[in-house]
Amino acid sequence: LHLRTSGQKEINRFDPFALLDVSPDASGSQIRRAYRKLSLAWHPDKNPDDPLAASRFIQITKAYSALTDDISRRNWEKYGNPDGPQTTKIGIGLPRILLQKEKSLQILCAFFFAIIIVIPVSFIWHYSNTLNYAANGVLIETLQFLGYYISESTRTPMCPEILAACAESRSIPTRLTDNQQIKRLAGCVVEHKKRVFTLPTVMKNQYLIWAHMQRQHGR
């Protein structure tokens, strides 16, 4: 604790004897007498114009408590302050298995495996995937494809096929039952233009888009 008062020297640490101006071997009556004298002299009501009076009064009260109260005295002797420890303690709750000595080697190996292999590989995998995407989240391959096929002469009937041929659409996995279902769907939808792409995946996606646009949801 640091305290500076008018005409007083700086107190570098909490010293109840110095605060009460008594010797370390002072008797109980001497301590009480000094406390009454100083508490009256430094009471905030008697010093309304002194902003340090209240702080000084609190320190005197703590000093008296440190020398007369058993709990406050133990706190002062152990922590240097009658109020107890003044530092903040932060604890981390860990599973009990992490604290078992017989499993310390396995835990250490798992830790290094995660640090040396799992985290770097995950970062590299994520970074390599982000290289395939533009800032707007669209695959760069799709942007290049759209830039090549879309021009001023592009008409609305071409949009379903272009959408079906984008990289995101072509990456949709194909199931074994798709052929049968798509053949049945092909007889229900009406295509408004001649197909340009004959790739099976693109054709499947195009049929699905046309069916959705033509409200063939029950097929």
mmCIF file of C-alpha atoms in Angstrom:
data_model
loop_
_atom_site.group_PDB
_atom_site.id
_atom_site.type_symbol
_atom_site.label_atom_id
_atom_site.label_comp_id
_atom_site.label_asym_id
_atom_site.label_seq_id
_atom_site.Cartn_x
_atom_site.Cartn_y
_atom_site.Cartn_z
ATOM 1 C CA LEU A 1 0.000 0.000 0.000
ATOM 2 C CA HIS A 2 1.248 3.469 -0.857
ATOM 3 C CA LEU A 3 -0.161 6.469 1.032
ATOM 4 C CA ARG A 4 1.053 10.032 1.116
ATOM 5 C CA THR A 5 -0.526 12.604 3.457
ATOM 6 C CA SER A 6 0.187 16.300 3.972
ATOM 7 C CA GLY A 7 3.330 16.648 6.063
ATOM 8 C CA GLN A 8 3.648 12.839 6.406
ATOM 9 C CA LYS A 9 6.239 10.509 4.945
ATOM 10 C CA GLU A 10 5.214 7.922 2.373
ATOM 11 C CA ILE A 11 4.266 4.530 3.775
ATOM 12 C CA ASN A 12 5.585 1.869 1.399
ATOM 13 C CA ARG A 13 3.798 -1.092 2.985
ATOM 14 C CA PHE A 14 1.010 -1.701 5.434
ATOM 15 C CA ASP A 15 2.557 -1.186 8.875
ATOM 16 C CA PRO A 16 -0.074 -0.854 11.634
ATOM 17 C CA PHE A 17 2.484 0.325 14.166
ATOM 18 C CA ALA A 18 3.633 3.141 11.908
ATOM 19 C CA LEU A 19 0.034 4.074 11.053
ATOM 20 C CA LEU A 20 -0.906 4.325 14.738
ATOM 21 C CA ASP A 21 2.459 5.863 15.644
ATOM 22 C CA VAL A 22 3.174 3.295 18.340
ATOM 23 C CA SER A 23 6.142 1.013 18.962
ATOM 24 C CA PRO A 24 5.948 -2.715 18.161
ATOM 25 C CA ASP A 25 6.004 -3.520 21.879
ATOM 26 C CA ALA A 26 3.155 -1.110 22.742
ATOM 27 C CA SER A 27 0.534 -2.399 25.154
ATOM 28 C CA GLY A 28 -3.150 -2.807 24.372
ATOM 29 C CA SER A 29 -4.070 0.372 26.228
ATOM 30 C CA GLN A 30 -1.433 2.368 24.328
ATOM 31 C CA ILE A 31 -2.766 1.053 21.022
ATOM 32 C CA ARG A 32 -6.365 1.949 21.937
ATOM 33 C CA ARG A 33 -5.306 5.401 23.111
ATOM 34 C CA ALA A 34 -3.391 6.069 19.892
ATOM 35 C CA TYR A 35 -6.314 4.821 17.793
ATOM 36 C CA ARG A 36 -8.843 7.085 19.562
ATOM 37 C CA LYS A 37 -6.562 10.081 19.171
ATOM 38 C CA LEU A 38 -5.814 9.536 15.473
ATOM 39 C CA SER A 39 -9.364 8.491 14.505
ATOM 40 C CA LEU A 40 -10.707 11.694 16.016
ATOM 41 C CA ALA A 41 -8.024 13.776 14.325
ATOM 42 C CA TRP A 42 -8.528 12.208 10.891
ATOM 43 C CA HIS A 43 -12.258 11.678 10.918
ATOM 44 C CA PRO A 44 -13.717 12.830 7.539
ATOM 45 C CA ASP A 45 -16.370 14.929 9.315
ATOM 46 C CA LYS A 46 -13.629 16.970 10.948
ATOM 47 C CA ASN A 47 -11.648 17.328 7.742
ATOM 48 C CA PRO A 48 -14.189 18.135 5.003
ATOM 49 C CA ASP A 49 -11.597 20.061 2.961
ATOM 50 C CA ASP A 50 -8.933 17.325 3.050
ATOM 51 C CA PRO A 51 -9.563 14.675 0.348
ATOM 52 C CA LEU A 52 -7.010 12.348 1.981
ATOM 53 C CA ALA A 53 -8.682 12.365 5.383
ATOM 54 C CA ALA A 54 -11.117 9.545 4.552
ATOM 55 C CA SER A 55 -8.320 7.346 3.186
ATOM 56 C CA ARG A 56 -6.155 8.050 6.214
ATOM 57 C CA PHE A 57 -9.070 7.278 8.552
ATOM 58 C CA ILE A 58 -9.649 3.909 6.845
ATOM 59 C CA GLN A 59 -5.972 3.028 7.168
ATOM 60 C CA ILE A 60 -5.987 3.884 10.866
ATOM 61 C CA THR A 61 -9.064 1.719 11.400
ATOM 62 C CA LYS A 62 -7.428 -1.188 9.560
ATOM 63 C CA ALA A 63 -4.250 -0.762 11.573
ATOM 64 C CA TYR A 64 -6.179 -0.897 14.847
ATOM 65 C CA SER A 65 -8.042 -3.994 13.628
ATOM 66 C CA ALA A 66 -4.767 -5.686 12.631
ATOM 67 C CA LEU A 67 -3.415 -5.241 16.176
ATOM 68 C CA THR A 68 -6.555 -6.082 18.151
ATOM 69 C CA ASP A 69 -8.552 -8.607 16.099
ATOM 70 C CA ASP A 70 -7.151 -12.146 15.859
ATOM 71 C CA ILE A 71 -8.348 -12.827 12.294
ATOM 72 C CA SER A 72 -7.164 -9.463 10.984
ATOM 73 C CA ARG A 73 -3.813 -9.934 12.704
ATOM 74 C CA ARG A 74 -3.346 -13.389 11.119
ATOM 75 C CA ASN A 75 -4.210 -11.938 7.710
ATOM 76 C CA TRP A 76 -1.727 -9.113 8.206
ATOM 77 C CA GLU A 77 1.051 -11.445 9.324
ATOM 78 C CA LYS A 78 0.397 -13.898 6.473
ATOM 79 C CA TYR A 79 -0.625 -11.625 3.584
ATOM 80 C CA GLY A 80 0.576 -8.184 4.665
ATOM 81 C CA ASN A 81 -2.991 -6.876 4.807
ATOM 82 C CA PRO A 82 -5.711 -7.284 7.479
ATOM 83 C CA ASP A 83 -8.291 -7.893 4.757
ATOM 84 C CA GLY A 84 -6.515 -11.029 3.538
ATOM 85 C CA PRO A 85 -4.908 -11.776 0.144
ATOM 86 C CA GLN A 86 -5.219 -8.907 -2.334
ATOM 87 C CA THR A 87 -4.192 -10.774 -5.485
ATOM 88 C CA THR A 88 -6.659 -12.398 -7.855
ATOM 89 C CA LYS A 89 -6.315 -16.137 -8.217
ATOM 90 C CA ILE A 90 -7.383 -17.748 -11.486
ATOM 91 C CA GLY A 91 -7.966 -21.472 -11.657
ATOM 92 C CA ILE A 92 -8.642 -23.775 -14.581
ATOM 93 C CA GLY A 93 -10.869 -26.771 -14.120
ATOM 94 C CA LEU A 94 -9.258 -29.832 -15.714
ATOM 95 C CA PRO A 95 -10.640 -33.362 -16.034
ATOM 96 C CA ARG A 96 -9.271 -35.681 -13.377
ATOM 97 C CA ILE A 97 -7.749 -37.948 -16.010
ATOM 98 C CA LEU A 98 -5.323 -35.164 -17.018
ATOM 99 C CA LEU A 99 -3.964 -35.051 -13.480
ATOM 100 C CA GLN A 100 -3.220 -38.759 -13.131
ATOM 101 C CA LYS A 101 0.534 -39.392 -13.099
ATOM 102 C CA GLU A 102 0.290 -42.889 -14.565
ATOM 103 C CA LYS A 103 -1.284 -41.442 -17.741
ATOM 104 C CA SER A 104 1.044 -38.473 -18.103
ATOM 105 C CA LEU A 105 2.998 -40.096 -20.986
ATOM 106 C CA GLN A 106 -0.153 -40.790 -23.016
ATOM 107 C CA ILE A 107 -1.430 -37.277 -22.404
ATOM 108 C CA LEU A 108 1.912 -35.781 -23.418
ATOM 109 C CA CYS A 109 1.980 -37.850 -26.623
ATOM 110 C CA ALA A 110 -1.593 -36.852 -27.459
ATOM 111 C CA PHE A 111 -0.721 -33.198 -26.860
ATOM 112 C CA PHE A 112 2.295 -33.284 -29.176
ATOM 113 C CA PHE A 113 0.310 -35.243 -31.786
ATOM 114 C CA ALA A 114 -2.342 -32.527 -31.775
ATOM 115 C CA ILE A 115 0.207 -29.691 -31.883
ATOM 116 C CA ILE A 116 2.574 -31.182 -34.468
ATOM 117 C CA ILE A 117 0.178 -33.079 -36.759
ATOM 118 C CA VAL A 118 -3.538 -32.385 -36.274
ATOM 119 C CA ILE A 119 -3.447 -28.580 -36.096
ATOM 120 C CA PRO A 120 -0.961 -28.030 -38.985
ATOM 121 C CA VAL A 121 -2.765 -30.542 -41.229
ATOM 122 C CA SER A 122 -6.142 -28.955 -40.445
ATOM 123 C CA PHE A 123 -4.754 -25.513 -41.247
ATOM 124 C CA ILE A 124 -3.188 -26.666 -44.514
ATOM 125 C CA TRP A 125 -6.401 -28.456 -45.527
ATOM 126 C CA HIS A 126 -8.520 -25.394 -44.759
ATOM 127 C CA TYR A 127 -6.091 -23.062 -46.523
ATOM 128 C CA SER A 128 -5.938 -25.258 -49.649
ATOM 129 C CA ASN A 129 -9.735 -25.311 -49.796
ATOM 130 C CA THR A 130 -10.007 -21.543 -49.506
ATOM 131 C CA LEU A 131 -7.738 -21.171 -52.532
ATOM 132 C CA ASN A 132 -10.539 -22.652 -54.665
ATOM 133 C CA TYR A 133 -13.064 -19.999 -53.622
ATOM 134 C CA ALA A 134 -13.401 -16.332 -54.483
ATOM 135 C CA ALA A 135 -14.086 -13.671 -51.856
ATOM 136 C CA ASN A 136 -17.862 -13.993 -52.408
ATOM 137 C CA GLY A 137 -17.784 -17.728 -51.602
ATOM 138 C CA VAL A 138 -18.247 -18.929 -55.203
ATOM 139 C CA LEU A 139 -15.838 -21.449 -56.674
ATOM 140 C CA ILE A 140 -13.246 -19.801 -58.904
ATOM 141 C CA GLU A 141 -13.923 -22.507 -61.495
ATOM 142 C CA THR A 142 -17.575 -21.439 -61.587
ATOM 143 C CA LEU A 143 -16.670 -17.770 -62.043
ATOM 144 C CA GLN A 144 -14.388 -18.669 -64.949
ATOM 145 C CA PHE A 145 -17.107 -20.851 -66.460
ATOM 146 C CA LEU A 146 -19.737 -18.111 -66.167
ATOM 147 C CA GLY A 147 -17.350 -15.539 -67.558
ATOM 148 C CA TYR A 148 -16.803 -17.711 -70.624
ATOM 149 C CA TYR A 149 -20.427 -18.714 -71.356
ATOM 150 C CA ILE A 150 -22.355 -15.621 -70.289
ATOM 151 C CA SER A 151 -22.304 -12.687 -72.690
ATOM 152 C CA GLU A 152 -24.629 -10.041 -74.059
ATOM 153 C CA SER A 153 -26.232 -12.656 -76.316
ATOM 154 C CA THR A 154 -27.119 -14.995 -73.419
ATOM 155 C CA ARG A 155 -30.865 -15.494 -73.105
ATOM 156 C CA THR A 156 -33.001 -16.569 -70.148
ATOM 157 C CA PRO A 157 -33.736 -20.128 -71.432
ATOM 158 C CA MET A 158 -29.983 -20.834 -71.237
ATOM 159 C CA CYS A 159 -29.769 -20.057 -67.515
ATOM 160 C CA PRO A 160 -30.977 -23.450 -66.152
ATOM 161 C CA GLU A 161 -28.386 -25.342 -68.175
ATOM 162 C CA ILE A 162 -25.627 -22.911 -67.255
ATOM 163 C CA LEU A 163 -26.586 -23.225 -63.595
ATOM 164 C CA ALA A 164 -26.615 -27.020 -63.881
ATOM 165 C CA ALA A 165 -23.127 -26.979 -65.417
ATOM 166 C CA CYS A 166 -21.511 -24.865 -62.666
ATOM 167 C CA ALA A 167 -18.807 -26.507 -60.576
ATOM 168 C CA GLU A 168 -20.971 -26.564 -57.445
ATOM 169 C CA SER A 169 -23.727 -28.414 -59.318
ATOM 170 C CA ARG A 170 -21.323 -30.882 -60.888
ATOM 171 C CA SER A 171 -19.862 -31.703 -57.465
ATOM 172 C CA ILE A 172 -23.215 -33.040 -56.179
ATOM 173 C CA PRO A 173 -22.759 -36.790 -55.618
ATOM 174 C CA THR A 174 -24.655 -39.195 -57.855
ATOM 175 C CA ARG A 175 -26.700 -42.093 -56.441
ATOM 176 C CA LEU A 176 -27.325 -45.456 -58.085
ATOM 177 C CA THR A 177 -31.072 -44.785 -58.231
ATOM 178 C CA ASP A 178 -30.672 -41.417 -59.991
ATOM 179 C CA ASN A 179 -30.869 -42.790 -63.545
ATOM 180 C CA GLN A 180 -34.244 -44.427 -63.067
ATOM 181 C CA GLN A 181 -35.742 -41.399 -61.363
ATOM 182 C CA ILE A 182 -34.283 -38.905 -63.847
ATOM 183 C CA LYS A 183 -35.606 -40.931 -66.813
ATOM 184 C CA ARG A 184 -39.092 -40.767 -65.338
ATOM 185 C CA LEU A 185 -38.692 -37.046 -64.698
ATOM 186 C CA ALA A 186 -37.376 -36.393 -68.238
ATOM 187 C CA GLY A 187 -40.731 -37.387 -69.701
ATOM 188 C CA CYS A 188 -42.553 -34.775 -67.647
ATOM 189 C CA VAL A 189 -40.502 -31.609 -68.067
ATOM 190 C CA VAL A 190 -40.421 -29.340 -71.092
ATOM 191 C CA GLU A 191 -37.018 -28.132 -72.263
ATOM 192 C CA HIS A 192 -37.160 -24.703 -73.873
ATOM 193 C CA LYS A 193 -33.893 -25.030 -75.796
ATOM 194 C CA LYS A 194 -31.580 -27.587 -77.259
ATOM 195 C CA ARG A 195 -29.046 -28.947 -74.814
ATOM 196 C CA VAL A 196 -25.428 -27.838 -75.131
ATOM 197 C CA PHE A 197 -23.882 -30.023 -72.426
ATOM 198 C CA THR A 198 -24.328 -33.793 -72.542
ATOM 199 C CA LEU A 199 -22.437 -34.695 -69.385
ATOM 200 C CA PRO A 200 -24.749 -36.995 -67.332
ATOM 201 C CA THR A 201 -24.303 -34.975 -64.139
ATOM 202 C CA VAL A 202 -25.171 -31.725 -65.927
ATOM 203 C CA MET A 203 -28.197 -33.314 -67.601
ATOM 204 C CA LYS A 204 -29.451 -34.656 -64.262
ATOM 205 C CA ASN A 205 -29.097 -31.248 -62.618
ATOM 206 C CA GLN A 206 -30.786 -29.560 -65.579
ATOM 207 C CA TYR A 207 -33.803 -31.881 -65.368
ATOM 208 C CA LEU A 208 -34.091 -31.149 -61.655
ATOM 209 C CA ILE A 209 -33.977 -27.382 -62.253
ATOM 210 C CA TRP A 210 -36.551 -27.553 -65.056
ATOM 211 C CA ALA A 211 -38.808 -29.759 -62.905
ATOM 212 C CA HIS A 212 -38.601 -27.269 -60.056
ATOM 213 C CA MET A 213 -39.342 -24.315 -62.321
ATOM 214 C CA GLN A 214 -42.307 -26.164 -63.852
ATOM 215 C CA ARG A 215 -43.650 -27.231 -60.435
ATOM 216 C CA GLN A 216 -43.182 -30.949 -61.087
ATOM 217 C CA HIS A 217 -42.568 -31.611 -57.408
ATOM 218 C CA GLY A 218 -44.834 -34.658 -57.247
ATOM 219 C CA ARG A 219 -42.840 -36.532 -59.892
#
